[in-house]
PDB file of N, CA and C in Angstrom:
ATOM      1  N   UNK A   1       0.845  -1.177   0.000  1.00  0.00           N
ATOM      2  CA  UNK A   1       0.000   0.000   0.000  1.00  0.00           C
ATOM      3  C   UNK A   1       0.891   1.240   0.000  1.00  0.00           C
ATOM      4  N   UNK A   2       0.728   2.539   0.032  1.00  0.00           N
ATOM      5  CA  UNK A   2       1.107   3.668  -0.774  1.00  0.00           C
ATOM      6  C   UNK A   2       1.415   4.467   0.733  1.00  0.00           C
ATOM      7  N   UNK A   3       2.577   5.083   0.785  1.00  0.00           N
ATOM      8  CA  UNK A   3       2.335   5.576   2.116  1.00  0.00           C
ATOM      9  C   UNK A   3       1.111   6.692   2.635  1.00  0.00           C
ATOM     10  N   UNK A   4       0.885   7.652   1.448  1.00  0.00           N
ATOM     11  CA  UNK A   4       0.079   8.278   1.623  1.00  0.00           C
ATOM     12  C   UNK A   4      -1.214   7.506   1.698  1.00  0.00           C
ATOM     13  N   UNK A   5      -1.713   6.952   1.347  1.00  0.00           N
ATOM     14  CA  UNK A   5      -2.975   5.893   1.419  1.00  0.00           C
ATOM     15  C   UNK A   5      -2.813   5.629   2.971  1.00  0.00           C
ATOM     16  N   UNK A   6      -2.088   5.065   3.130  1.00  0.00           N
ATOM     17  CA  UNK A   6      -1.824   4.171   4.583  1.00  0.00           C
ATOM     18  C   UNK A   6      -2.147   5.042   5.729  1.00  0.00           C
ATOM     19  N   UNK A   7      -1.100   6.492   5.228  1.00  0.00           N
ATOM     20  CA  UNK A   7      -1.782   7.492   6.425  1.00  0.00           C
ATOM     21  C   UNK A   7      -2.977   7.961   6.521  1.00  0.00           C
ATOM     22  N   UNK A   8      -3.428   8.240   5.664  1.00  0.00           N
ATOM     23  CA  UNK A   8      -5.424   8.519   5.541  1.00  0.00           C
ATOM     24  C   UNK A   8      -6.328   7.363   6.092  1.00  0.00           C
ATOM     25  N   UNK A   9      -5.829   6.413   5.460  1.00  0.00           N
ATOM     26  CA  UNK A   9      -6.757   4.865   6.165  1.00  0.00           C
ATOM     27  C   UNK A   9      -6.508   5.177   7.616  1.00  0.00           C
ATOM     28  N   UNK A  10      -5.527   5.311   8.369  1.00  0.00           N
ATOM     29  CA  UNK A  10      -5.154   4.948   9.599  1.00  0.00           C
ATOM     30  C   UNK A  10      -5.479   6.170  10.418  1.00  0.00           C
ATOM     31  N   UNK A  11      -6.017   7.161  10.001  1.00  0.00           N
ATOM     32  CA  UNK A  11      -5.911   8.529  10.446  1.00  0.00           C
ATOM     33  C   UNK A  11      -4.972   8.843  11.410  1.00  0.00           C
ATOM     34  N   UNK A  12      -3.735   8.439  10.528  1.00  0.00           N
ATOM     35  CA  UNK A  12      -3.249   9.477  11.352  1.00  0.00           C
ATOM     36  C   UNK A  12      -2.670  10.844  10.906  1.00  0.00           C
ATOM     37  N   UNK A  13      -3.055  11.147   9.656  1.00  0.00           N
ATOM     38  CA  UNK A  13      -2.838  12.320   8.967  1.00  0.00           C
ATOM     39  C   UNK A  13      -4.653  12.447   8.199  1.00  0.00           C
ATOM     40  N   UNK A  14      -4.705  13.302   8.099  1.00  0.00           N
ATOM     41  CA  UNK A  14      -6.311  13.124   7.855  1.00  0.00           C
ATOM     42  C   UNK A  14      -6.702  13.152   6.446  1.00  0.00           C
ATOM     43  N   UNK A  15      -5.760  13.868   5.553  1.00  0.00           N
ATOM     44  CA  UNK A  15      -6.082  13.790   4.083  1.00  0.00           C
ATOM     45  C   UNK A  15      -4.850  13.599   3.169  1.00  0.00           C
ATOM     46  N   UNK A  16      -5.318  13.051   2.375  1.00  0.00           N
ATOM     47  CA  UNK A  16      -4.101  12.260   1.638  1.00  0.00           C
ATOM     48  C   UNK A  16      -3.372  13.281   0.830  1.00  0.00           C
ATOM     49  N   UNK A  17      -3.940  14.230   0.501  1.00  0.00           N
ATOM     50  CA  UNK A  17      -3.162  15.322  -0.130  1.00  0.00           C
ATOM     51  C   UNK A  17      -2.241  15.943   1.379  1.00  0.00           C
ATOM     52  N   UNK A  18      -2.466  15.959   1.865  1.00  0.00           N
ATOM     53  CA  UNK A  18      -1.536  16.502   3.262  1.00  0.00           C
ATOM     54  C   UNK A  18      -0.699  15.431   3.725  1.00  0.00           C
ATOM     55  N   UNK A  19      -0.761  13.774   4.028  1.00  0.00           N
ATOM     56  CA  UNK A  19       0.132  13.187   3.433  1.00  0.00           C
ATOM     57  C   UNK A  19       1.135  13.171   2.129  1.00  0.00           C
ATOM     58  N   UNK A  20       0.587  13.536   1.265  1.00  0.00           N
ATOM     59  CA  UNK A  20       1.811  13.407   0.306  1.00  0.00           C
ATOM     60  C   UNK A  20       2.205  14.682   0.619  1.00  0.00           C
ATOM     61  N   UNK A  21       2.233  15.737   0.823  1.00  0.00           N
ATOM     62  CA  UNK A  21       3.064  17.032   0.977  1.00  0.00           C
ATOM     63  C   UNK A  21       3.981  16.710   2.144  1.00  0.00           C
ATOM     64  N   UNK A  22       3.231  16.056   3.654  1.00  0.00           N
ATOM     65  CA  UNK A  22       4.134  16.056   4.993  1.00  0.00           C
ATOM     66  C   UNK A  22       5.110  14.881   4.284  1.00  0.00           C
ATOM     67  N   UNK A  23       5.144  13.882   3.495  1.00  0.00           N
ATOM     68  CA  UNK A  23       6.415  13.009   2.741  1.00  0.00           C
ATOM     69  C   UNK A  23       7.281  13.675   1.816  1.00  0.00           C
ATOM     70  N   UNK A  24       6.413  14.455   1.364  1.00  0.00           N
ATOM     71  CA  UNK A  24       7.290  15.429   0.128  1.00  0.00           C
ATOM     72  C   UNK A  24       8.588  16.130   0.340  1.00  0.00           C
ATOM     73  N   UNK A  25       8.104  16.765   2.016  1.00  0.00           N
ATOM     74  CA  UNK A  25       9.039  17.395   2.614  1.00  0.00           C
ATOM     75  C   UNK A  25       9.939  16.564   3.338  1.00  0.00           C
ATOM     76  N   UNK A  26       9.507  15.374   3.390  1.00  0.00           N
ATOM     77  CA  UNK A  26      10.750  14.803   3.920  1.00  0.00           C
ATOM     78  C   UNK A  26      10.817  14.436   5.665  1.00  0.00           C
ATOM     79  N   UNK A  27       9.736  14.667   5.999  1.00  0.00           N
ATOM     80  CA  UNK A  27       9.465  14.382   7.415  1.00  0.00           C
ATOM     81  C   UNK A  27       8.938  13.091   7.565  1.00  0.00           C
ATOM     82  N   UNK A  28       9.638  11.716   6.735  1.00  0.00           N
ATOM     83  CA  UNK A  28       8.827  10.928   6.948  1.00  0.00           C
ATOM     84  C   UNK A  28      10.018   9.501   6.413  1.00  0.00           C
ATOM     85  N   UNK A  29      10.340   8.942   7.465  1.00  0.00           N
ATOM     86  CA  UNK A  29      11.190   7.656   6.943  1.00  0.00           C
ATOM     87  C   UNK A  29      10.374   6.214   7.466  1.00  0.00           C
ATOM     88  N   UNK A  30      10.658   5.792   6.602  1.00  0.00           N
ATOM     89  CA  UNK A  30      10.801   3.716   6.595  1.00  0.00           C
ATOM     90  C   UNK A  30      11.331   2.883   6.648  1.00  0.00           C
ATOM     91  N   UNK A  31      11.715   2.082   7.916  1.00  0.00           N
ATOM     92  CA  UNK A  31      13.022   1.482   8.519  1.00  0.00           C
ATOM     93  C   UNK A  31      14.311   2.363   8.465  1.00  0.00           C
ATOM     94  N   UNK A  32      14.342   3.412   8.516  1.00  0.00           N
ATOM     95  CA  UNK A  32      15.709   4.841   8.514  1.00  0.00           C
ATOM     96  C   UNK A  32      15.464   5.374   6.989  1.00  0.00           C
ATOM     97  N   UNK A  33      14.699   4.807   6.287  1.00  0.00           N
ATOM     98  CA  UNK A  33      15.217   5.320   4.683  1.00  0.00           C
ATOM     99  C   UNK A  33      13.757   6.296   4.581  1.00  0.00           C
ATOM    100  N   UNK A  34      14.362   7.464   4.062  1.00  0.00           N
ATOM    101  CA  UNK A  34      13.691   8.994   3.458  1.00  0.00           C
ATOM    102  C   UNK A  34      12.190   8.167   2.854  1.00  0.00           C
ATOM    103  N   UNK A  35      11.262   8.395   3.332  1.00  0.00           N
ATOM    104  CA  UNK A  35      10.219   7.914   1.822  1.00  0.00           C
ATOM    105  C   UNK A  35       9.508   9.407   1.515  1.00  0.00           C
ATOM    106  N   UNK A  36       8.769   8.936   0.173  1.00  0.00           N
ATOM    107  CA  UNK A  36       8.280   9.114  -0.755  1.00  0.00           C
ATOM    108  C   UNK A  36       6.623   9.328  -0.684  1.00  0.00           C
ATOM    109  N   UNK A  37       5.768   9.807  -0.980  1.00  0.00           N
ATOM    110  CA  UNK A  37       4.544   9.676  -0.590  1.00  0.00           C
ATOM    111  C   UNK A  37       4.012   8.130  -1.644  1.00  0.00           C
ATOM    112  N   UNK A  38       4.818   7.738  -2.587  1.00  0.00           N
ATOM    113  CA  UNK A  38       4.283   6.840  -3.573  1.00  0.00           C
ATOM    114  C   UNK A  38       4.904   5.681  -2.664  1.00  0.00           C
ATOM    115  N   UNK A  39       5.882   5.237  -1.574  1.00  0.00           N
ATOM    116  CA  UNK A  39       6.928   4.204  -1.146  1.00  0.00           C
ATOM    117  C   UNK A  39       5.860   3.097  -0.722  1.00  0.00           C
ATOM    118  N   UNK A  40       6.115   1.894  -0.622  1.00  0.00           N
ATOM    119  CA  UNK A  40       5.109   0.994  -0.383  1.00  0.00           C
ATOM    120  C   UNK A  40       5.370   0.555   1.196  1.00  0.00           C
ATOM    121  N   UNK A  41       4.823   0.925   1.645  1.00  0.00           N
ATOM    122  CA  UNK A  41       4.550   0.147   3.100  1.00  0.00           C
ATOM    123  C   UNK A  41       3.699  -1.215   3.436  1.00  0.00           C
ATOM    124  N   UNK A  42       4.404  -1.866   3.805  1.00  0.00           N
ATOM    125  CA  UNK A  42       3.926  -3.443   4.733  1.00  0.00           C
ATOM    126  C   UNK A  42       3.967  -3.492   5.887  1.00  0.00           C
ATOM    127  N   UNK A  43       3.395  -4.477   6.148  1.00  0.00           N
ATOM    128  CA  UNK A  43       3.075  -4.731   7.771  1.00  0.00           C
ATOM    129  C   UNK A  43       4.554  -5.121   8.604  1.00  0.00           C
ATOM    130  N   UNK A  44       4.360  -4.877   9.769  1.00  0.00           N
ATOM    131  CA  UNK A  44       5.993  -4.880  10.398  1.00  0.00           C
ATOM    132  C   UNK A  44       6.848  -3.778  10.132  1.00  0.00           C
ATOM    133  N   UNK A  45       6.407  -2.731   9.328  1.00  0.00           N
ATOM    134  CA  UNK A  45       7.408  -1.779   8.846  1.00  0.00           C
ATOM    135  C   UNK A  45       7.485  -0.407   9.905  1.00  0.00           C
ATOM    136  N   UNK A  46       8.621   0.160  10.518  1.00  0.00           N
ATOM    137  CA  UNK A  46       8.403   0.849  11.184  1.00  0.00           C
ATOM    138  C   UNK A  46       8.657   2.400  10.705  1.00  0.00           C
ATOM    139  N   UNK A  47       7.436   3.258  11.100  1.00  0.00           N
ATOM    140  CA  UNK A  47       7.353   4.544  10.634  1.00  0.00           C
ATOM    141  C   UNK A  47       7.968   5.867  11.899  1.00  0.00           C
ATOM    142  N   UNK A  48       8.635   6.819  11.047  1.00  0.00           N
ATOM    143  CA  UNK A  48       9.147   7.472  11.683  1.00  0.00           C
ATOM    144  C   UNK A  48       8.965   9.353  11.467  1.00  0.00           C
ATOM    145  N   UNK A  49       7.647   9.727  11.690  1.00  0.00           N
ATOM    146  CA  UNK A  49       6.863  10.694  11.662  1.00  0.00           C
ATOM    147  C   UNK A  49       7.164  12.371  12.279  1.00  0.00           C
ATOM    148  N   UNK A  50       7.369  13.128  11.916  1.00  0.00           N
ATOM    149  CA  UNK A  50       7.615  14.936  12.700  1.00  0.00           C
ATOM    150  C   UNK A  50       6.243  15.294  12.237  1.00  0.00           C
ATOM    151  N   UNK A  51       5.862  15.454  13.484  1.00  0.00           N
ATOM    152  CA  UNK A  51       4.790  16.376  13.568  1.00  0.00           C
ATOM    153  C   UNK A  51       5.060  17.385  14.266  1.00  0.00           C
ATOM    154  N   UNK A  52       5.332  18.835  13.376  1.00  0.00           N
ATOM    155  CA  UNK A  52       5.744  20.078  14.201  1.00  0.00           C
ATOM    156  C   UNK A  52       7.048  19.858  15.349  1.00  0.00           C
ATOM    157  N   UNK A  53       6.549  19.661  16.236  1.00  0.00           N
ATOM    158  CA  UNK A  53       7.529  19.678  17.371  1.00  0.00           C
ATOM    159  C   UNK A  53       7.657  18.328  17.902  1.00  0.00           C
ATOM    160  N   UNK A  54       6.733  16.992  17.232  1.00  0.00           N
ATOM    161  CA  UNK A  54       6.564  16.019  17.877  1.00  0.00           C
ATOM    162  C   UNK A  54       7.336  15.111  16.625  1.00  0.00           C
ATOM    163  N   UNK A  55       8.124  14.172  17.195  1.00  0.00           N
ATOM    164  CA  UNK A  55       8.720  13.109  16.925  1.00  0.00           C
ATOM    165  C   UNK A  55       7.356  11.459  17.276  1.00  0.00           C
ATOM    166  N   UNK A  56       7.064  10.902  16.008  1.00  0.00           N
ATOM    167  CA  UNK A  56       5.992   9.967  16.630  1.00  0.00           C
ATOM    168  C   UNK A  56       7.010   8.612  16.034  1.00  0.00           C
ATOM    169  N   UNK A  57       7.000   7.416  16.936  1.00  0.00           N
ATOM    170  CA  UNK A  57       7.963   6.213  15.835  1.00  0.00           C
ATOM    171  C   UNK A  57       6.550   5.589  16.354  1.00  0.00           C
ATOM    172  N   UNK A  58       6.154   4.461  14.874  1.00  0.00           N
ATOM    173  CA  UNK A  58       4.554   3.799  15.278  1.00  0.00           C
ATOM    174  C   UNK A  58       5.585   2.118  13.870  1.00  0.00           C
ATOM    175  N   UNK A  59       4.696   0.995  14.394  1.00  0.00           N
ATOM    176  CA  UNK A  59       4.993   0.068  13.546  1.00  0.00           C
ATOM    177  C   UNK A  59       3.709   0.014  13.098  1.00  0.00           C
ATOM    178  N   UNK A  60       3.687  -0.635  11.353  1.00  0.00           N
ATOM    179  CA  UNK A  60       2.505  -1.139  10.971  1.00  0.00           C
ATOM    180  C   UNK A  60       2.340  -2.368  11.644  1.00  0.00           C
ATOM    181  N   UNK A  61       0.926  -2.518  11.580  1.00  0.00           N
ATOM    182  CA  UNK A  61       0.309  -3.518  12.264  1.00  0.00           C
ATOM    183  C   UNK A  61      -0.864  -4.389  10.982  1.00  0.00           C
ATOM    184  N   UNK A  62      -1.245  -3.669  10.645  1.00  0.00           N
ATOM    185  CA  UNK A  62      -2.078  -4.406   9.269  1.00  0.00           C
ATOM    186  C   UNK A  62      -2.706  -3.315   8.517  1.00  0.00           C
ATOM    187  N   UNK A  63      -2.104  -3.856   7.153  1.00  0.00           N
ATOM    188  CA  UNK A  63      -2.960  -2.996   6.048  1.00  0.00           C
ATOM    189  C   UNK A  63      -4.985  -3.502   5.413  1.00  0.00           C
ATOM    190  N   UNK A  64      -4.967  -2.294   5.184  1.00  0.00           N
ATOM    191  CA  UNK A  64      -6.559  -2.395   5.042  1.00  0.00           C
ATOM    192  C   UNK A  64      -6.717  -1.333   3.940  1.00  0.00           C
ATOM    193  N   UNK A  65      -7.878  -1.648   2.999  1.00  0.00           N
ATOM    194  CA  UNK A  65      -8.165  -0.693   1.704  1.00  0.00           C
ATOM    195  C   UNK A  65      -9.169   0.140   2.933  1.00  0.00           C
ATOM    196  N   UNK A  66     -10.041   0.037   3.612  1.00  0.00           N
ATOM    197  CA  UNK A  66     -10.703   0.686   4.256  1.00  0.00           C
ATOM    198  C   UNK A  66     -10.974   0.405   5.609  1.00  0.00           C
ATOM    199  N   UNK A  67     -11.762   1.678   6.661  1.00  0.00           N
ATOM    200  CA  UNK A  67     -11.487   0.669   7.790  1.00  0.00           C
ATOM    201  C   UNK A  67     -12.192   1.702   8.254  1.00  0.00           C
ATOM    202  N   UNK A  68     -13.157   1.150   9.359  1.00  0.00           N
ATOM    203  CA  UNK A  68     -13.959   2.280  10.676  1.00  0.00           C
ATOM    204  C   UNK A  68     -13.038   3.287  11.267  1.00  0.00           C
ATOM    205  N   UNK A  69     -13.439   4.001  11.617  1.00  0.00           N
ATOM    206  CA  UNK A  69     -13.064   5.441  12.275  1.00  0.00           C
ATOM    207  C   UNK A  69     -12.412   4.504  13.849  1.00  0.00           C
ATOM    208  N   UNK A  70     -13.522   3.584  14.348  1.00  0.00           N
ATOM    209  CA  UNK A  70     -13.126   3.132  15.736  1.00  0.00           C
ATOM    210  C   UNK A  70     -11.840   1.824  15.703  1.00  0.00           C
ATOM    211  N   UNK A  71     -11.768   1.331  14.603  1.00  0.00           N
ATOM    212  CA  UNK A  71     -11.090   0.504  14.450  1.00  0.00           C
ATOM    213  C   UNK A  71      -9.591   0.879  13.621  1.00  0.00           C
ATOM    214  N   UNK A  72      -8.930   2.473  13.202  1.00  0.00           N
ATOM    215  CA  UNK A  72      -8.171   2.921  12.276  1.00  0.00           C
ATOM    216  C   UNK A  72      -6.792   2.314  13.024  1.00  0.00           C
ATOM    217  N   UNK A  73      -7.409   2.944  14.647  1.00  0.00           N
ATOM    218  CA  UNK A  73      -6.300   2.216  15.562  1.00  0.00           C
ATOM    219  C   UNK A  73      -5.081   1.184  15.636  1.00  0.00           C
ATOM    220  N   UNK A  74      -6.245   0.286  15.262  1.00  0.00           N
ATOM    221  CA  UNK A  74      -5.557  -1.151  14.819  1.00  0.00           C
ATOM    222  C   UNK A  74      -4.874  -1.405  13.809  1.00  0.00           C
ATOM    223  N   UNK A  75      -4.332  -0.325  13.264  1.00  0.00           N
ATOM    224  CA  UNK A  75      -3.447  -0.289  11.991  1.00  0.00           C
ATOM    225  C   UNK A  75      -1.955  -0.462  12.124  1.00  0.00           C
ATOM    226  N   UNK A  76      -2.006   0.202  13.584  1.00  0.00           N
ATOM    227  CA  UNK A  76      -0.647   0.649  14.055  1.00  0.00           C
ATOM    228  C   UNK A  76      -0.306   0.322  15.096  1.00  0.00           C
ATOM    229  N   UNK A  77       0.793   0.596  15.609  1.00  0.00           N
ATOM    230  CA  UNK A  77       1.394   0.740  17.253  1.00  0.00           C
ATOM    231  C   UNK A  77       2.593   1.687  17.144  1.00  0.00           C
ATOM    232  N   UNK A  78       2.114   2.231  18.203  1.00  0.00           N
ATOM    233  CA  UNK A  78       3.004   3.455  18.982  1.00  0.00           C
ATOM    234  C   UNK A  78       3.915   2.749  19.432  1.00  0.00           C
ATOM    235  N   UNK A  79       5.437   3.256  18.962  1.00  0.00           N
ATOM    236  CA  UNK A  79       6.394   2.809  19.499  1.00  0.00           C
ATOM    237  C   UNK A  79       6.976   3.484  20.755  1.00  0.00           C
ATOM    238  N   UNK A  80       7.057   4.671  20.318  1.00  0.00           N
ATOM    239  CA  UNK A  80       7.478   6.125  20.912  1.00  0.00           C
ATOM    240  C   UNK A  80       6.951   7.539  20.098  1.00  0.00           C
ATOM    241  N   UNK A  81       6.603   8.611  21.605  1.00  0.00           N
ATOM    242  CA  UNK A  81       6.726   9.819  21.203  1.00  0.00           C
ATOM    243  C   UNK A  81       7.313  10.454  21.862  1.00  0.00           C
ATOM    244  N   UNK A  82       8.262  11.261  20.937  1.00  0.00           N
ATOM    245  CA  UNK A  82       8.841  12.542  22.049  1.00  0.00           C
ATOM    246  C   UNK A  82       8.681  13.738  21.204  1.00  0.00           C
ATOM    247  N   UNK A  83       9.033  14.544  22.014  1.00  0.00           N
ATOM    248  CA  UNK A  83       9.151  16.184  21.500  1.00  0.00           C
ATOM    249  C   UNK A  83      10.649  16.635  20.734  1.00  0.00           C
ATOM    250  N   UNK A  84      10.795  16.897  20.100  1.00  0.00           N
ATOM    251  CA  UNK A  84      11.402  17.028  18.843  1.00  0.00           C
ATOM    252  C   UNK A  84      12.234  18.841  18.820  1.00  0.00           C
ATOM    253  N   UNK A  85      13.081  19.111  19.872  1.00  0.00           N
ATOM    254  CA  UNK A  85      13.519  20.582  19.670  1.00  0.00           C
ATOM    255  C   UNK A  85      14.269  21.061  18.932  1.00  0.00           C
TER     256      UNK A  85
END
């Protein structure tokens, strides 16, 4: 699946055009390597996210073409967050 896809399914970025821009810029690696908003993500793969001031590391957990709002959760796991100065 597409990273930008992956982040919209999973909400944790809310629109896929704002995924591919937050990858564009480069705030966004896969197992240490730079991705791409097109890079393919699998399950087990660990993501490494800047949000503003926040550092998020989350592993995939399972891909899905679609998925409930209550269940997006289950996409992922939080590895770590810290604050990012």
């Amino acid at each position: 699946m597409r990273l930008d896809k992956f982040l919209k399914v999973s909400r944790l970025i809310k629109r896929r055009t704002l995924a591919k821009e937050v990858a564009d810029q480069g705030r966004i690696t896969i197992n240490g390597n730079q991705a791409k908003a097109s890079s393919i993500v699998a399950a087990g793969d660990e993501l490494v996210i800047k949000f503003g001031q926040k550092l998020v590391t989350i592993q995939v957990t399972d891909l899905r073409e679609t998925v409930k709002k209550d269940e997006a959760q289950n996409l992922y796991k939080v590895i770590k967050e810290e604050r990012n100065e």
